[in-house]
Every structure is written in C-alpha cells, then in structure tokens.
Amino acid sequence: MNSATAIMPTPLVDVYWLQAHLNDPHVNVVVVDCRFALGDPHQGHQEYLAGHIPGADYLDLNRDLSSPVQSHGGRHPLPDLATLVSQFAQLGIASQPATPVVAYDATKGAFASRLWWLLRYLGHESVAVLDGGFPAWQAAGYPLETAVPEPRSPQPFTPQPFTPQVQTHWVVDRDAVMQCQQQPETGLVDARSPERYRGEQEPIDPIAGAIPGAKNFFWQSNLDDRGRFLPPAELAQRWATMPAGADTIYYCGSGVTACVNLLAQAVMGQDLPKLYVGGWSDWCSYHHPPS
C-alpha cells in the first residue's frame, strides 16, 4: 500500500474527511466533479459552474470519460487512453507517489464511479468516491465556489507523471460475453433497473430486454435512501445470491452504472469483476440496424 492510499480511505470517503483534507499539503487531494444528466448532456457542467466543492475540476461523461459513439461499442465507449492520461496529468494526478483523488456527482455515484473505475483500470489505486456525493456536501453546510482551477502540473508535490498500468483483463467485449453464456458458472450481472432488465420499459436503447443468462442486481440497491453506500455486511447480504469474483462479467446500458456494482465489490473487499463496457447498448446494436 502506498502512502497516499494509507492516508486516504478507499474506495469511499465521507464529506467530513474531504473537508478536513481539502487544503492539507501533506495529502494534496485532487477533487473531480463528475455531475452529468443523460437527458441533458450540458446540465452537469452548468451545475459545476454554478457551484462546486472548492478546488474541484470537472470531467464530462461524454467528452472526457468516453470516446465518440460508433455503430457498435455502446453509448459510452472507453475514452482514448493517451488523451485520458494527459488529462489526469493536467489535473495534477501522478503515480509516484500516488496522488489521492476523490470523485463525486449528484446521482448516487453513477458517474463518479465511472471515473473511479477508469483510474483503477489504469492502475491508480489512490482514488475514492465521495459517499453521498454533492448532496451530502451541501447537507453538511460546507462551502462552494464557482472559480474554475487552472490546469496544473503534478509538481512540486508529485515529481513523477501519471504512468498508466492498464488492467487489460478487466474489460471484455461482446465475444467474451457470448463465451460466458456457454459457461454459466462464470456469471453475468445486469446493473439496470428491474423494469429494463425484464424488458418492460426501455427509455434509451432501441430494443428492450437483457442479455440471455444474466442476473439482475439494480445498482441503486447498493445504497440507502440518502444515496450513501450500505455497510459492507449489509451489502454482502444483498449480494449473497449474485455472481461475484474476478471471472464474473458486469454490465449495464453502457458501462456507467455497472461501475457502481463494481465499486460495491470493492467496498466489500472483493476482487473486481470484469466490465462489459458496451453493455446492453452494444449488445442490442447487433440486432438493430443503425438509423
């Protein structure tokens, strides 16, 4: 465990820890606002400009945490890694020593978890999601600011740049999912709402339904009514009948809210399953001709 990870609780921090360490030069925490709305792609950035946690930078789900949509690959393909690494460096995130990073949003961790997972995917373990997110910060009465930080170098606190160590085995494509279907013991978990999983409604993708053989664990089931993660013991009870482990494959609509289920595994101290980034939006694209 590196010194930064030892200083910062992972994979979650609460608002009290963050408030206490925002200006601590010994921690040098980088805070990233990930607020986003699928129905209005500009809303998150507008909310950020109207007021955010002091010192926080903003990363956009579509522009920064995903790459452009193609005929296949889903609605939120992984971003270009070279570009993402450059962005992390501009935020002041470095690898040695590892810069502590805290990600937050206003939607129960749905988008902050994507950034958490991306950093972990690139080998950066010193990252946590703010439990309860922006609403918890506001509820605590902590200050906001509207100033946008200037791009900054990792120096002088972190003399080494961000050096990715890509966990390529954490990501699978449609072919791997099809192979998983031939091996039921591997396990496939759908993070979408039960209504979408059962095909009763589909507000986003052109076809309703789920990948055959998948079990359903709605990502919001990891949280209490305040949008905060349940204790590990309670999570373990809820996950008791679900596939888990490094060989399991998790998915959602487009590789975003499935990251909340992945984060829940980390909260419980479990190995991270693989992520089918394309999710249902990629799967159904092979059954629906592009418009």
Tab-separated table of C-alpha atoms in Angstrom:
chain	number	residue	atom	x	y	z
A	1	MET	CA	0.000	0.000	0.000
A	2	ASN	CA	1.424	3.389	-0.968
A	3	SER	CA	1.495	6.299	1.468
A	4	ALA	CA	-1.341	8.189	-0.256
A	5	THR	CA	-3.654	5.193	-0.096
A	6	ALA	CA	-2.762	4.794	3.572
A	7	ILE	CA	-3.704	8.438	4.204
A	8	MET	CA	-6.961	8.341	2.265
A	9	PRO	CA	-9.665	5.775	3.000
A	10	THR	CA	-10.639	3.857	-0.122
A	11	PRO	CA	-12.803	3.177	-2.008
A	12	LEU	CA	-15.110	5.657	-0.226
A	13	VAL	CA	-14.551	8.849	1.733
A	14	ASP	CA	-17.147	10.875	3.574
A	15	VAL	CA	-17.613	14.634	3.419
A	16	TYR	CA	-16.002	15.130	6.823
A	17	TRP	CA	-12.754	13.549	5.674
A	18	LEU	CA	-12.769	15.573	2.474
A	19	GLN	CA	-13.463	18.870	4.232
A	20	ALA	CA	-10.641	18.173	6.687
A	21	HIS	CA	-8.122	17.422	3.928
A	22	LEU	CA	-9.070	19.811	1.119
A	23	ASN	CA	-6.206	22.198	1.897
A	24	ASP	CA	-3.834	19.730	3.520
A	25	PRO	CA	-0.471	19.953	1.670
A	26	HIS	CA	0.547	16.577	3.079
A	27	VAL	CA	-2.345	14.903	1.248
A	28	ASN	CA	-2.635	17.100	-1.884
A	29	VAL	CA	-6.009	15.614	-2.779
A	30	VAL	CA	-7.407	16.181	-6.287
A	31	VAL	CA	-11.203	16.518	-6.359
A	32	VAL	CA	-13.162	15.851	-9.558
A	33	ASP	CA	-16.783	16.814	-10.163
A	34	CYS	CA	-18.490	14.228	-12.401
A	35	ARG	CA	-22.049	15.530	-12.367
A	36	PHE	CA	-23.960	14.636	-15.519
A	37	ALA	CA	-27.503	14.095	-16.781
A	38	LEU	CA	-28.178	11.616	-19.564
A	39	GLY	CA	-31.234	13.603	-20.648
A	40	ASP	CA	-29.320	16.891	-20.833
A	41	PRO	CA	-25.582	16.462	-21.539
A	42	HIS	CA	-24.847	20.113	-20.666
A	43	GLN	CA	-26.559	20.110	-17.288
A	44	GLY	CA	-23.679	18.702	-15.261
A	45	HIS	CA	-21.174	21.294	-16.422
A	46	GLN	CA	-23.680	24.085	-15.898
A	47	GLU	CA	-24.241	22.892	-12.344
A	48	TYR	CA	-20.488	22.738	-11.819
A	49	LEU	CA	-20.084	26.359	-12.966
A	50	ALA	CA	-22.929	27.433	-10.663
A	51	GLY	CA	-21.167	25.993	-7.629
A	52	HIS	CA	-18.858	23.103	-6.760
A	53	ILE	CA	-16.667	21.768	-3.983
A	54	PRO	CA	-13.716	24.181	-3.600
A	55	GLY	CA	-10.820	23.305	-5.871
A	56	ALA	CA	-12.744	20.682	-7.820
A	57	ASP	CA	-12.120	20.186	-11.526
A	58	TYR	CA	-14.801	18.922	-13.891
A	59	LEU	CA	-14.759	15.887	-16.174
A	60	ASP	CA	-17.646	15.261	-18.543
A	61	LEU	CA	-19.006	11.745	-19.097
A	62	ASN	CA	-19.418	12.175	-22.857
A	63	ARG	CA	-16.449	14.375	-23.637
A	64	ASP	CA	-13.805	13.178	-21.154
A	65	LEU	CA	-14.775	9.776	-19.771
A	66	SER	CA	-15.961	8.256	-23.062
A	67	SER	CA	-14.994	8.239	-26.720
A	68	PRO	CA	-17.300	9.048	-29.657
A	69	VAL	CA	-20.139	6.647	-30.342
A	70	GLN	CA	-19.725	4.272	-33.293
A	71	SER	CA	-22.071	1.759	-34.918
A	72	HIS	CA	-21.085	-0.757	-32.233
A	73	GLY	CA	-19.350	-0.466	-28.893
A	74	GLY	CA	-22.177	1.103	-26.910
A	75	ARG	CA	-23.216	4.613	-25.949
A	76	HIS	CA	-20.144	5.307	-23.794
A	77	PRO	CA	-17.066	3.525	-25.185
A	78	LEU	CA	-13.851	3.826	-23.204
A	79	PRO	CA	-12.026	7.102	-23.800
A	80	ASP	CA	-8.790	7.282	-25.737
A	81	LEU	CA	-6.315	6.301	-23.057
A	82	ALA	CA	-3.496	8.601	-24.185
A	83	THR	CA	-5.858	11.575	-24.035
A	84	LEU	CA	-7.204	10.486	-20.661
A	85	VAL	CA	-3.702	10.095	-19.218
A	86	SER	CA	-2.868	13.609	-20.422
A	87	GLN	CA	-5.998	14.950	-18.747
A	88	PHE	CA	-5.114	13.260	-15.484
A	89	ALA	CA	-1.662	14.833	-15.615
A	90	GLN	CA	-3.227	18.275	-16.171
A	91	LEU	CA	-5.343	17.736	-13.081
A	92	GLY	CA	-2.183	17.167	-11.071
A	93	ILE	CA	-2.607	13.390	-10.717
A	94	ALA	CA	0.666	11.496	-10.565
A	95	SER	CA	1.661	7.896	-9.969
A	96	GLN	CA	4.730	8.100	-7.688
A	97	PRO	CA	3.802	8.974	-5.075
A	98	ALA	CA	0.182	8.323	-5.957
A	99	THR	CA	-1.988	11.418	-5.821
A	100	PRO	CA	-5.191	10.898	-3.790
A	101	VAL	CA	-8.258	11.520	-5.974
A	102	VAL	CA	-11.858	11.982	-4.816
A	103	ALA	CA	-14.669	11.811	-7.401
A	104	TYR	CA	-18.224	12.968	-6.778
A	105	ASP	CA	-21.535	13.529	-8.543
A	106	ALA	CA	-25.135	14.243	-7.552
A	107	THR	CA	-26.667	10.954	-8.719
A	108	LYS	CA	-25.740	8.330	-6.119
A	109	GLY	CA	-22.282	7.751	-7.531
A	110	ALA	CA	-23.457	6.748	-11.001
A	111	PHE	CA	-20.891	8.886	-12.830
A	112	ALA	CA	-18.233	9.293	-10.136
A	113	SER	CA	-17.932	5.507	-10.101
A	114	ARG	CA	-17.034	5.578	-13.797
A	115	LEU	CA	-14.067	7.836	-13.037
A	116	TRP	CA	-13.158	5.703	-10.012
A	117	TRP	CA	-13.140	2.606	-12.199
A	118	LEU	CA	-11.154	4.283	-15.007
A	119	LEU	CA	-8.420	5.309	-12.598
A	120	ARG	CA	-8.320	1.816	-11.107
A	121	TYR	CA	-8.287	0.384	-14.648
A	122	LEU	CA	-5.186	2.473	-15.316
A	123	GLY	CA	-3.528	1.131	-12.169
A	124	HIS	CA	-4.158	4.118	-9.886
A	125	GLU	CA	-5.403	2.759	-6.561
A	126	SER	CA	-5.425	6.013	-4.591
A	127	VAL	CA	-8.939	7.013	-5.644
A	128	ALA	CA	-12.233	7.142	-3.785
A	129	VAL	CA	-15.834	8.149	-4.428
A	130	LEU	CA	-17.373	10.748	-2.130
A	131	ASP	CA	-20.068	8.851	-0.260
A	132	GLY	CA	-23.358	10.687	-0.689
A	133	GLY	CA	-21.799	12.967	-3.284
A	134	PHE	CA	-22.638	16.620	-3.780
A	135	PRO	CA	-25.945	16.382	-1.870
A	136	ALA	CA	-24.082	15.159	1.239
A	137	TRP	CA	-21.622	18.054	0.933
A	138	GLN	CA	-24.497	20.525	0.723
A	139	ALA	CA	-26.366	18.871	3.590
A	140	ALA	CA	-23.283	19.295	5.783
A	141	GLY	CA	-23.355	23.036	5.065
A	142	TYR	CA	-19.859	23.118	3.599
A	143	PRO	CA	-18.857	25.975	1.253
A	144	LEU	CA	-18.997	26.029	-2.539
A	145	GLU	CA	-17.103	28.043	-5.099
A	146	THR	CA	-17.555	28.968	-8.754
A	147	ALA	CA	-13.901	29.505	-9.722
A	148	VAL	CA	-12.512	27.036	-12.274
A	149	PRO	CA	-8.977	25.829	-11.411
A	150	GLU	CA	-6.190	26.435	-13.889
A	151	PRO	CA	-4.511	23.358	-15.434
A	152	ARG	CA	-1.696	22.359	-13.136
A	153	SER	CA	1.398	20.209	-13.209
A	154	PRO	CA	1.915	17.455	-10.653
A	155	GLN	CA	4.957	19.345	-9.352
A	156	PRO	CA	6.078	20.265	-6.759
A	157	PHE	CA	4.174	17.730	-4.669
A	158	THR	CA	4.427	14.818	-7.067
A	159	PRO	CA	7.635	14.813	-9.130
A	160	GLN	CA	6.660	11.830	-11.304
A	161	PRO	CA	3.974	11.986	-14.017
A	162	PHE	CA	0.896	9.813	-14.276
A	163	THR	CA	2.109	6.471	-15.598
A	164	PRO	CA	-0.708	4.070	-16.530
A	165	GLN	CA	-0.585	0.374	-15.805
A	166	VAL	CA	-3.588	-0.776	-17.806
A	167	GLN	CA	-5.530	-3.711	-16.367
A	168	THR	CA	-6.497	-5.046	-19.789
A	169	HIS	CA	-8.057	-8.193	-18.326
A	170	TRP	CA	-10.727	-6.080	-16.581
A	171	VAL	CA	-12.529	-5.325	-19.864
A	172	VAL	CA	-14.445	-7.720	-22.086
A	173	ASP	CA	-16.271	-7.351	-25.388
A	174	ARG	CA	-19.374	-8.973	-26.879
A	175	ASP	CA	-17.453	-12.063	-27.965
A	176	ALA	CA	-16.286	-12.687	-24.397
A	177	VAL	CA	-19.848	-12.320	-23.137
A	178	MET	CA	-21.014	-14.870	-25.689
A	179	GLN	CA	-18.352	-17.258	-24.433
A	180	CYS	CA	-19.536	-16.583	-20.888
A	181	GLN	CA	-23.008	-17.704	-21.927
A	182	GLN	CA	-21.526	-21.105	-22.740
A	183	GLN	CA	-20.041	-21.252	-19.241
A	184	PRO	CA	-22.894	-20.447	-16.837
A	185	GLU	CA	-20.619	-20.797	-13.826
A	186	THR	CA	-18.802	-17.618	-14.930
A	187	GLY	CA	-21.804	-15.406	-14.182
A	188	LEU	CA	-23.234	-12.278	-15.800
A	189	VAL	CA	-24.811	-9.421	-13.827
A	190	ASP	CA	-27.010	-6.645	-15.245
A	191	ALA	CA	-26.993	-3.407	-13.222
A	192	ARG	CA	-30.020	-1.765	-14.830
A	193	SER	CA	-33.414	-1.326	-13.195
A	194	PRO	CA	-35.593	-4.447	-12.915
A	195	GLU	CA	-38.066	-2.949	-15.401
A	196	ARG	CA	-35.377	-2.515	-18.046
A	197	TYR	CA	-33.856	-5.908	-17.273
A	198	ARG	CA	-37.245	-7.585	-17.744
A	199	GLY	CA	-37.827	-5.671	-20.977
A	200	GLU	CA	-40.919	-3.896	-19.637
A	201	GLN	CA	-39.533	-0.472	-20.496
A	202	GLU	CA	-36.547	0.913	-22.370
A	203	PRO	CA	-36.138	4.704	-22.253
A	204	ILE	CA	-32.753	4.877	-24.009
A	205	ASP	CA	-31.880	1.978	-26.272
A	206	PRO	CA	-33.830	0.887	-29.391
A	207	ILE	CA	-34.579	-2.616	-28.098
A	208	ALA	CA	-35.806	-3.673	-24.667
A	209	GLY	CA	-34.565	-6.738	-22.841
A	210	ALA	CA	-31.438	-8.231	-21.305
A	211	ILE	CA	-28.525	-10.425	-22.311
A	212	PRO	CA	-29.654	-14.061	-22.039
A	213	GLY	CA	-28.376	-15.720	-18.893
A	214	ALA	CA	-27.781	-12.515	-16.957
A	215	LYS	CA	-28.957	-11.984	-13.392
A	216	ASN	CA	-30.160	-8.598	-12.253
A	217	PHE	CA	-28.748	-6.518	-9.408
A	218	PHE	CA	-30.016	-2.935	-9.684
A	219	TRP	CA	-27.101	-0.620	-8.971
A	220	GLN	CA	-29.167	1.564	-6.618
A	221	SER	CA	-29.673	-1.464	-4.352
A	222	ASN	CA	-26.159	-0.779	-3.018
A	223	LEU	CA	-27.328	2.496	-1.483
A	224	ASP	CA	-29.549	3.755	1.300
A	225	ASP	CA	-32.293	6.349	0.889
A	226	ARG	CA	-29.731	9.160	1.243
A	227	GLY	CA	-27.670	7.838	-1.655
A	228	ARG	CA	-24.884	6.514	0.574
A	229	PHE	CA	-23.386	3.061	0.370
A	230	LEU	CA	-24.674	0.423	2.726
A	231	PRO	CA	-22.226	-1.075	5.245
A	232	PRO	CA	-20.150	-3.974	3.888
A	233	ALA	CA	-22.028	-6.581	5.952
A	234	GLU	CA	-25.401	-5.437	4.610
A	235	LEU	CA	-24.047	-5.312	1.077
A	236	ALA	CA	-22.792	-8.864	1.483
A	237	GLN	CA	-26.295	-9.988	2.446
A	238	ARG	CA	-27.823	-8.339	-0.602
A	239	TRP	CA	-25.177	-9.788	-2.924
A	240	ALA	CA	-25.295	-13.274	-1.386
A	241	THR	CA	-27.112	-14.871	-4.335
A	242	MET	CA	-25.327	-12.920	-7.070
A	243	PRO	CA	-22.286	-13.994	-9.098
A	244	ALA	CA	-19.088	-12.308	-7.977
A	245	GLY	CA	-15.344	-12.656	-8.375
A	246	ALA	CA	-12.722	-11.809	-10.961
A	247	ASP	CA	-14.204	-14.085	-13.648
A	248	THR	CA	-17.690	-12.594	-13.431
A	249	ILE	CA	-18.848	-10.052	-16.021
A	250	TYR	CA	-20.864	-6.971	-15.034
A	251	TYR	CA	-22.722	-4.712	-17.447
A	252	CYS	CA	-25.444	-2.070	-17.646
A	253	GLY	CA	-26.661	0.085	-20.521
A	254	SER	CA	-23.271	1.470	-21.484
A	255	GLY	CA	-20.623	0.732	-18.871
A	256	VAL	CA	-21.506	3.524	-16.443
A	257	THR	CA	-23.821	2.409	-13.634
A	258	ALA	CA	-22.281	-1.077	-13.712
A	259	CYS	CA	-19.284	0.670	-12.146
A	260	VAL	CA	-21.405	1.242	-9.039
A	261	ASN	CA	-21.769	-2.527	-8.713
A	262	LEU	CA	-18.020	-2.855	-9.204
A	263	LEU	CA	-17.457	-0.232	-6.513
A	264	ALA	CA	-19.733	-2.196	-4.195
A	265	GLN	CA	-17.454	-5.210	-4.628
A	266	ALA	CA	-14.505	-3.057	-3.590
A	267	VAL	CA	-16.439	-1.768	-0.572
A	268	MET	CA	-16.914	-5.399	0.475
A	269	GLY	CA	-13.235	-6.129	-0.079
A	270	GLN	CA	-13.896	-8.447	-3.022
A	271	ASP	CA	-11.995	-8.824	-6.288
A	272	LEU	CA	-13.318	-6.658	-9.093
A	273	PRO	CA	-15.315	-8.495	-11.789
A	274	LYS	CA	-14.787	-7.729	-15.446
A	275	LEU	CA	-16.723	-4.943	-17.164
A	276	TYR	CA	-18.553	-5.304	-20.464
A	277	VAL	CA	-18.233	-1.623	-21.318
A	278	GLY	CA	-20.572	-1.700	-24.301
A	279	GLY	CA	-23.344	-3.243	-22.233
A	280	TRP	CA	-26.868	-3.586	-23.493
A	281	SER	CA	-26.440	-0.663	-25.922
A	282	ASP	CA	-23.655	-2.584	-27.685
A	283	TRP	CA	-25.401	-5.967	-27.440
A	284	CYS	CA	-28.647	-4.781	-28.971
A	285	SER	CA	-26.836	-2.828	-31.705
A	286	TYR	CA	-26.155	-6.174	-33.399
A	287	HIS	CA	-29.892	-6.835	-33.502
A	288	HIS	CA	-30.973	-3.380	-34.618
A	289	PRO	CA	-29.791	-1.758	-37.874
A	290	PRO	CA	-28.244	1.710	-37.382
A	291	SER	CA	-30.570	4.561	-38.290
